[in-house]
PDB file of C-alpha atoms in Angstrom:
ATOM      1  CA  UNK X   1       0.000   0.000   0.000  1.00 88.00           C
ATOM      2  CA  UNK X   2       2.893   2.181   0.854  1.00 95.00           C
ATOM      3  CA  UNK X   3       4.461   1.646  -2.943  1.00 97.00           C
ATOM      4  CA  UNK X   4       0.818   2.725  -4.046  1.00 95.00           C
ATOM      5  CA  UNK X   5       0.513   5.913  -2.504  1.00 95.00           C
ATOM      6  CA  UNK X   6       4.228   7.021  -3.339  1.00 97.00           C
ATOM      7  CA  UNK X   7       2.881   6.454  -6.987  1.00 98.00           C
ATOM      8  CA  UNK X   8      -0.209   7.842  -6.335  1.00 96.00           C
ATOM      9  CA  UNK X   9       1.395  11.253  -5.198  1.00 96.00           C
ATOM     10  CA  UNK X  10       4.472  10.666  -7.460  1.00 97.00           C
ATOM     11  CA  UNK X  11       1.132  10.791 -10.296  1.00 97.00           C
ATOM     12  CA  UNK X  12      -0.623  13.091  -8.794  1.00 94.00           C
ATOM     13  CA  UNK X  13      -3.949  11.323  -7.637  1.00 94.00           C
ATOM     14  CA  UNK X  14      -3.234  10.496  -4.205  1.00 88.00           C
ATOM     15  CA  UNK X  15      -6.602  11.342  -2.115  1.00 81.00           C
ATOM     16  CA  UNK X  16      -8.229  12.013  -5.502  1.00 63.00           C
ATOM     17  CA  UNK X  17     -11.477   9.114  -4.149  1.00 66.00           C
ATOM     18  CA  UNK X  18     -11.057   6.305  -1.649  1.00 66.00           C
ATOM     19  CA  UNK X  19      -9.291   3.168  -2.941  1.00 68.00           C
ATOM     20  CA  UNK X  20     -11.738   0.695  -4.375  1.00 71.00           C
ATOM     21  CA  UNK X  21     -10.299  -2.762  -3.006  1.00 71.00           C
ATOM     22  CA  UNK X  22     -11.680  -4.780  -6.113  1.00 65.00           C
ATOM     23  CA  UNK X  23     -10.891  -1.976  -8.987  1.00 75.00           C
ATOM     24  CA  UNK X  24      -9.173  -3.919 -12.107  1.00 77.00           C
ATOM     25  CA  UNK X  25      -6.390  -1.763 -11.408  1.00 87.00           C
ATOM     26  CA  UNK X  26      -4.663   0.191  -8.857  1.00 88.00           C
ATOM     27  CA  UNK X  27      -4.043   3.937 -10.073  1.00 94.00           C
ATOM     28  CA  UNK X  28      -5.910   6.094 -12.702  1.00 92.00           C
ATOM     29  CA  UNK X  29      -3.515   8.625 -13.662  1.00 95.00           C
ATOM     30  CA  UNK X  30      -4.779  12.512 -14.885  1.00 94.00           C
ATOM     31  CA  UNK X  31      -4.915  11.457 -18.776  1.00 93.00           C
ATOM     32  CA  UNK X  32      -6.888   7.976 -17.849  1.00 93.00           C
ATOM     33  CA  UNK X  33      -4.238   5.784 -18.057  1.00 96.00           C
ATOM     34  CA  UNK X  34      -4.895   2.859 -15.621  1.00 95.00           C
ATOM     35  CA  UNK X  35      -1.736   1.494 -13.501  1.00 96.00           C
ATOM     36  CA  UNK X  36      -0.862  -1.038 -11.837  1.00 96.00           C
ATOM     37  CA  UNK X  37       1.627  -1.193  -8.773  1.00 97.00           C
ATOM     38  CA  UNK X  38       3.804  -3.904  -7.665  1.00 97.00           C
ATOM     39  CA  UNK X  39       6.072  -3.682  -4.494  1.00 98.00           C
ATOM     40  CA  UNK X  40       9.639  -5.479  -3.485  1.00 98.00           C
ATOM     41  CA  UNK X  41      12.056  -4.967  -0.973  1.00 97.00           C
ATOM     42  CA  UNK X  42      15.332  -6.514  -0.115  1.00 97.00           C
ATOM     43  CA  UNK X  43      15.088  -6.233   3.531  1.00 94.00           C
ATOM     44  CA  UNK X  44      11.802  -7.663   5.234  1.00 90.00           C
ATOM     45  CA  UNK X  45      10.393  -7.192   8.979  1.00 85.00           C
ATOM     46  CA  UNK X  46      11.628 -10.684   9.600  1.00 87.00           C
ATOM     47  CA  UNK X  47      14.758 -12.527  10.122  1.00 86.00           C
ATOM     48  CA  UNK X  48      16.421 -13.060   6.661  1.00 87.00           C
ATOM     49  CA  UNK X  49      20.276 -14.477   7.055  1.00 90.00           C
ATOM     50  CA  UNK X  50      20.625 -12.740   3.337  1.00 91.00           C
ATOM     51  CA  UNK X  51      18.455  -9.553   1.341  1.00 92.00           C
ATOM     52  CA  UNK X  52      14.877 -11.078  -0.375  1.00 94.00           C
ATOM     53  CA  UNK X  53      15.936 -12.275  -4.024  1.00 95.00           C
ATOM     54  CA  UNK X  54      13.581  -9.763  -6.124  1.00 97.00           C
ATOM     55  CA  UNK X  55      10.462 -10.969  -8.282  1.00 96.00           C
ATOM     56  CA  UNK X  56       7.082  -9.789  -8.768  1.00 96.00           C
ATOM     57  CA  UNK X  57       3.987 -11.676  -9.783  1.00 94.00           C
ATOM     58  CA  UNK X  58       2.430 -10.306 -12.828  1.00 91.00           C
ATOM     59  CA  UNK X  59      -0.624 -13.088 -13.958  1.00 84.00           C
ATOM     60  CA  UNK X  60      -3.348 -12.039 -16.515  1.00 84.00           C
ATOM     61  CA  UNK X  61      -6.559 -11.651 -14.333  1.00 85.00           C
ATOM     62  CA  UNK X  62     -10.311 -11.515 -14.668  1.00 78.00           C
ATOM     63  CA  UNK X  63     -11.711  -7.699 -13.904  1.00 77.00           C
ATOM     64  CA  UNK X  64     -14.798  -7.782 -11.415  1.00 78.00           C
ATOM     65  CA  UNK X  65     -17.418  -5.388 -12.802  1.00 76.00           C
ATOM     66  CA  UNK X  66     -18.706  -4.108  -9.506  1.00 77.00           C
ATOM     67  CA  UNK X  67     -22.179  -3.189 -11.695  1.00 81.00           C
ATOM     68  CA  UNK X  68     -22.813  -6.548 -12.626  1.00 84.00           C
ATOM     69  CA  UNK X  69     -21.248  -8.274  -9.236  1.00 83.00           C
ATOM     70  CA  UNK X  70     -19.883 -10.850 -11.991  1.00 83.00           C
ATOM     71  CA  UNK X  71     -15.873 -11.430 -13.276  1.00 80.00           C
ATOM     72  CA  UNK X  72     -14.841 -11.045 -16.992  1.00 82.00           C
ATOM     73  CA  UNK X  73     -14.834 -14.223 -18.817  1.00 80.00           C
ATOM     74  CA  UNK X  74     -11.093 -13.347 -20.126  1.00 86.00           C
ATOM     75  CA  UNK X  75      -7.985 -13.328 -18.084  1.00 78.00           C
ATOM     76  CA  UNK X  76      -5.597 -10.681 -19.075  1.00 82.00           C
ATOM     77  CA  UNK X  77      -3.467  -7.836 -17.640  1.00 90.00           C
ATOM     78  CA  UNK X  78      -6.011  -5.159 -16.747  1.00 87.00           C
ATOM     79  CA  UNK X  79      -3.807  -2.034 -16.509  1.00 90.00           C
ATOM     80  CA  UNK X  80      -2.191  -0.269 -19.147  1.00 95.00           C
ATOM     81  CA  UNK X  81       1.260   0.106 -17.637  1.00 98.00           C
ATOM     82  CA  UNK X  82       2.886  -1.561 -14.668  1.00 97.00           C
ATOM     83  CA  UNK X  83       4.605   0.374 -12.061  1.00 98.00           C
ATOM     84  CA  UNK X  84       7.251  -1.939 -10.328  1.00 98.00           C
ATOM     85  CA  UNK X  85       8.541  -0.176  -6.731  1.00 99.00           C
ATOM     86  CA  UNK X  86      11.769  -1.518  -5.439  1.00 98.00           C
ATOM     87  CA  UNK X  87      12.446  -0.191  -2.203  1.00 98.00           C
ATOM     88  CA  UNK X  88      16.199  -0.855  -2.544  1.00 98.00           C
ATOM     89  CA  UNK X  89      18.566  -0.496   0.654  1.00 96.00           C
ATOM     90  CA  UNK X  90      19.811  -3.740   1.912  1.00 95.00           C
ATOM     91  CA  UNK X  91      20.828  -2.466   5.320  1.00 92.00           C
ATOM     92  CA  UNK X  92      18.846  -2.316   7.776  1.00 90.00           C
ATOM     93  CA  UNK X  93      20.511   0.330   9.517  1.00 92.00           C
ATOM     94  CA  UNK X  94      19.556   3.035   6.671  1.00 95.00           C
ATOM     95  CA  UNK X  95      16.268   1.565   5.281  1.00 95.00           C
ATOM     96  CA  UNK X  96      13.947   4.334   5.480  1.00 96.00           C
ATOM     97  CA  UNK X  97      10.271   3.527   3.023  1.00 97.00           C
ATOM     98  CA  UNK X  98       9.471   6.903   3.431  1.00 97.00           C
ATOM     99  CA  UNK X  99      12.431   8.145   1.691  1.00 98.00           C
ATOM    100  CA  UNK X 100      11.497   8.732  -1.749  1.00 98.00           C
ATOM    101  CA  UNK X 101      15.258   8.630  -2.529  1.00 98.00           C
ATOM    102  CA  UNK X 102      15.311   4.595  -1.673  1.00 98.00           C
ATOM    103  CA  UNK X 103      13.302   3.693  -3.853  1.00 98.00           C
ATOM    104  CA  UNK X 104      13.380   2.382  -7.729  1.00 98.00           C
ATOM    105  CA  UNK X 105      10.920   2.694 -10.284  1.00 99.00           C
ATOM    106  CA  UNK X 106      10.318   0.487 -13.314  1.00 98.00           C
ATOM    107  CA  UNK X 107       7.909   1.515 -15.484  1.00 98.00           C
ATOM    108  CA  UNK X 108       7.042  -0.801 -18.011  1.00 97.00           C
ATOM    109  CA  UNK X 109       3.902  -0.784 -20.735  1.00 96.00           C
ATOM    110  CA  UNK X 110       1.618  -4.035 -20.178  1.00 94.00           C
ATOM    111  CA  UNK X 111       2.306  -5.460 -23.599  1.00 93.00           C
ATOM    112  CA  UNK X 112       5.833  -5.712 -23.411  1.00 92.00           C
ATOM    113  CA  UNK X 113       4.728  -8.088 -20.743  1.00 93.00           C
ATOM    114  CA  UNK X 114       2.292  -9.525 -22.632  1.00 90.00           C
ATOM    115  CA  UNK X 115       4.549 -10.341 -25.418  1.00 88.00           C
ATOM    116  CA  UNK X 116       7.378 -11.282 -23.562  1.00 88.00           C
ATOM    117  CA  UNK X 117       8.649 -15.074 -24.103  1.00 83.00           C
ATOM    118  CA  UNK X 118       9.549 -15.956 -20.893  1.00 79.00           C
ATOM    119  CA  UNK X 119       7.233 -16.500 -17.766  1.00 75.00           C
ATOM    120  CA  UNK X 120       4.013 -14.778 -18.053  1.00 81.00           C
ATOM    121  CA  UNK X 121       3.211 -15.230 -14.500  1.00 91.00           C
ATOM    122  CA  UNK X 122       6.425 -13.577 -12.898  1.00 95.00           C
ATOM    123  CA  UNK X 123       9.535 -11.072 -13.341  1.00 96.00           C
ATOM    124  CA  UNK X 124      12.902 -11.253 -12.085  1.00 96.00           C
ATOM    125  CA  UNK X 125      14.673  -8.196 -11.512  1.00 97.00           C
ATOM    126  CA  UNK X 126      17.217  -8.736 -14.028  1.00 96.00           C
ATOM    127  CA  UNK X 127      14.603  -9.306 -16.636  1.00 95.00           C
ATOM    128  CA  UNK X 128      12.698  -6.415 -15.372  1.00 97.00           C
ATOM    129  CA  UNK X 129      15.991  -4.055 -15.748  1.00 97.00           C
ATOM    130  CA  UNK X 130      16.268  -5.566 -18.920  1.00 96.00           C
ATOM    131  CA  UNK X 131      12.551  -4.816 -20.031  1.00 95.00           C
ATOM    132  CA  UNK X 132      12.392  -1.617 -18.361  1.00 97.00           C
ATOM    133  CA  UNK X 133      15.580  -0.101 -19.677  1.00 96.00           C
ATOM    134  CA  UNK X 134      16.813   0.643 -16.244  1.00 96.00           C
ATOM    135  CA  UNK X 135      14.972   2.746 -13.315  1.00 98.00           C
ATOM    136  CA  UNK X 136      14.069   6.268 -12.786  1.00 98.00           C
ATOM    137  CA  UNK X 137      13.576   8.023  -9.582  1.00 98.00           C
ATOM    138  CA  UNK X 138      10.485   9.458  -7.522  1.00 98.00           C
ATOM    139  CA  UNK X 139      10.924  12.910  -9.702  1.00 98.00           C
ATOM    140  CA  UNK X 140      10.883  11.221 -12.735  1.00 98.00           C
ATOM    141  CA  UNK X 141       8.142   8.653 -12.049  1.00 98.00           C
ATOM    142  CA  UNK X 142       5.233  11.136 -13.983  1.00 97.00           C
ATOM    143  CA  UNK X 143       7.144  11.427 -16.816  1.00 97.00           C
ATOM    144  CA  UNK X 144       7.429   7.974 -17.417  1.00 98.00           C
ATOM    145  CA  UNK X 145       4.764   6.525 -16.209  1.00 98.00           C
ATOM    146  CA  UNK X 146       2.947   9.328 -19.124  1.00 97.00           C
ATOM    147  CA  UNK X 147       5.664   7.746 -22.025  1.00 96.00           C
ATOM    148  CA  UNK X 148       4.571   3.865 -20.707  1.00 96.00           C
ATOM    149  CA  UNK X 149       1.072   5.205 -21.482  1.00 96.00           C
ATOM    150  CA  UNK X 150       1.599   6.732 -24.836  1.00 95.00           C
ATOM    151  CA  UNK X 151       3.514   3.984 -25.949  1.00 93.00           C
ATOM    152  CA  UNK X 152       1.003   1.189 -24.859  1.00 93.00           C
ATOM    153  CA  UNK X 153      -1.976   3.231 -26.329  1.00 92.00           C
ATOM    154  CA  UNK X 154       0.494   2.827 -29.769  1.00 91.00           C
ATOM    155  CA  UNK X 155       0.675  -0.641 -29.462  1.00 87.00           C
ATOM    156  CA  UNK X 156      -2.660  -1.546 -29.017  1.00 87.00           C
ATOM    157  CA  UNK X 157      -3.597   0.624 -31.881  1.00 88.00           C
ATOM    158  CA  UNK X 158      -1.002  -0.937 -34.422  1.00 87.00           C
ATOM    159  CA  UNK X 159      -2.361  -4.230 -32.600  1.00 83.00           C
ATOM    160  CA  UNK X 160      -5.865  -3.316 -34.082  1.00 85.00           C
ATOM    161  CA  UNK X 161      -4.785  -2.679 -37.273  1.00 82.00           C
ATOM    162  CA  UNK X 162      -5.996  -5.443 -39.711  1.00 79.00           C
ATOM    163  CA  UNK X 163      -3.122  -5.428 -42.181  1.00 68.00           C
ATOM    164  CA  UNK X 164      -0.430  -6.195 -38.930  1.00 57.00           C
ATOM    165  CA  UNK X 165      -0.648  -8.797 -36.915  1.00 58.00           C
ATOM    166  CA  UNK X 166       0.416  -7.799 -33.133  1.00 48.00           C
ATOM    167  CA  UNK X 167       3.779  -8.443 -32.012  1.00 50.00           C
ATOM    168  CA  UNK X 168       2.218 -11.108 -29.991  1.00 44.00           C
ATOM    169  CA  UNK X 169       0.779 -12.999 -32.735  1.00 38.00           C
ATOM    170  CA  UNK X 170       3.609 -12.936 -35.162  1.00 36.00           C
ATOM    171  CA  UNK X 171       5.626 -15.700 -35.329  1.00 30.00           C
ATOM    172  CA  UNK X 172       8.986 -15.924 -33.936  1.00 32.00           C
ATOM    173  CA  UNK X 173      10.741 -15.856 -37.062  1.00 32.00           C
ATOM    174  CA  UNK X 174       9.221 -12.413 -37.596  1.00 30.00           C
ATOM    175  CA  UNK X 175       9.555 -10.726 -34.362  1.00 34.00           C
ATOM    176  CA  UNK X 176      12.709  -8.744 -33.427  1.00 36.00           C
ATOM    177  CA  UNK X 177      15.545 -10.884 -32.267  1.00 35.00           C
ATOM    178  CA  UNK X 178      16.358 -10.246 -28.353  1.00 36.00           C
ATOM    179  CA  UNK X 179      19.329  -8.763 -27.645  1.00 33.00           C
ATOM    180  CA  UNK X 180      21.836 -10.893 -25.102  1.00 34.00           C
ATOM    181  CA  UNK X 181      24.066  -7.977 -24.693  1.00 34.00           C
TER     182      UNK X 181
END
């Protein structure tokens, strides 16, 4: 919940309406783009003889329409970008969740999970550095968070188009070889 509100006020939303416990997605940011937050530290409130190894669960889901009390009959990611919060001190001397300043962001548009090859229920943090291109910072959180959006809004649109398949339904011979740089 903590990770959630840092986004929230990193977006500018926190305290905009009461969380809804059952919304298909965590945030709504100022230009309607729905996010998701996920949460990791190193360093947990219980004895650890070594620092938490890093992954986050990301499984496709059914939405709940709260109208219709009923779940959708598809399971897929229901945000449009994923917001993954590292907190990332692994001493517990320093570790401090309300500084801003600990914390990593990975911002990441949901179909780049969606059309990733590996495990669609989980990340690693390497693969998430990978996917991500690296972290930003609390200051830079909007800003990216706004460029996941854009860039998953131009996905799905090129994903609509009838005359291109969607990178997730070409075949691997025609999608972009991964780098292993």
């Amino acid at each position: 919940m903590l990770a959630e509100y840092l986004v929230a006020q990193a977006l500018g939303v926190a305290g905009d309406s009461p969380r809804e416990e059952w919304a298909a997605c965590d945030l709504t940011a100022i230009d309607g783009t729905r996010v998701e937050v996920k949460s990791a530290a190193y360093i947990q409130s219980w004895h650890q003889d070594r620092p938490s190894r890093i992954t986050f669960r990301v499984p496709k889901t059914r939405a709940w329409d709260k109208e219709t009390n009923r779940q959708s009959e598809d399971a897929r990611r229901q945000a449009d970008v994923y917001v993954f919060a590292l907190l990332a001190p692994i001493d517990q001397t320093i570790l401090d969740p309300l500084d801003v300043s600990q914390w990593e962001f990975f911002v990441v548009p949901t179909m780049s999970l969606d059309n990733r090859r590996r495990s669609q229920h989980s990340i690693t943090l390497p693969s998430l550095r990978e996917l991500a291109g690296g972290s930003v910072g609390f200051s830079n959180l909007r800003g990216a968070v706004e460029e996941a959006g854009k860039i998953q809004r131009e996905l799905a649109a090129k994903a609509m188009q009838p005359d291109s398949p969607s990178p997730s339904r070409q075949s691997p011979s025609r999608q972009p070889a991964e780098s292993s740089i």
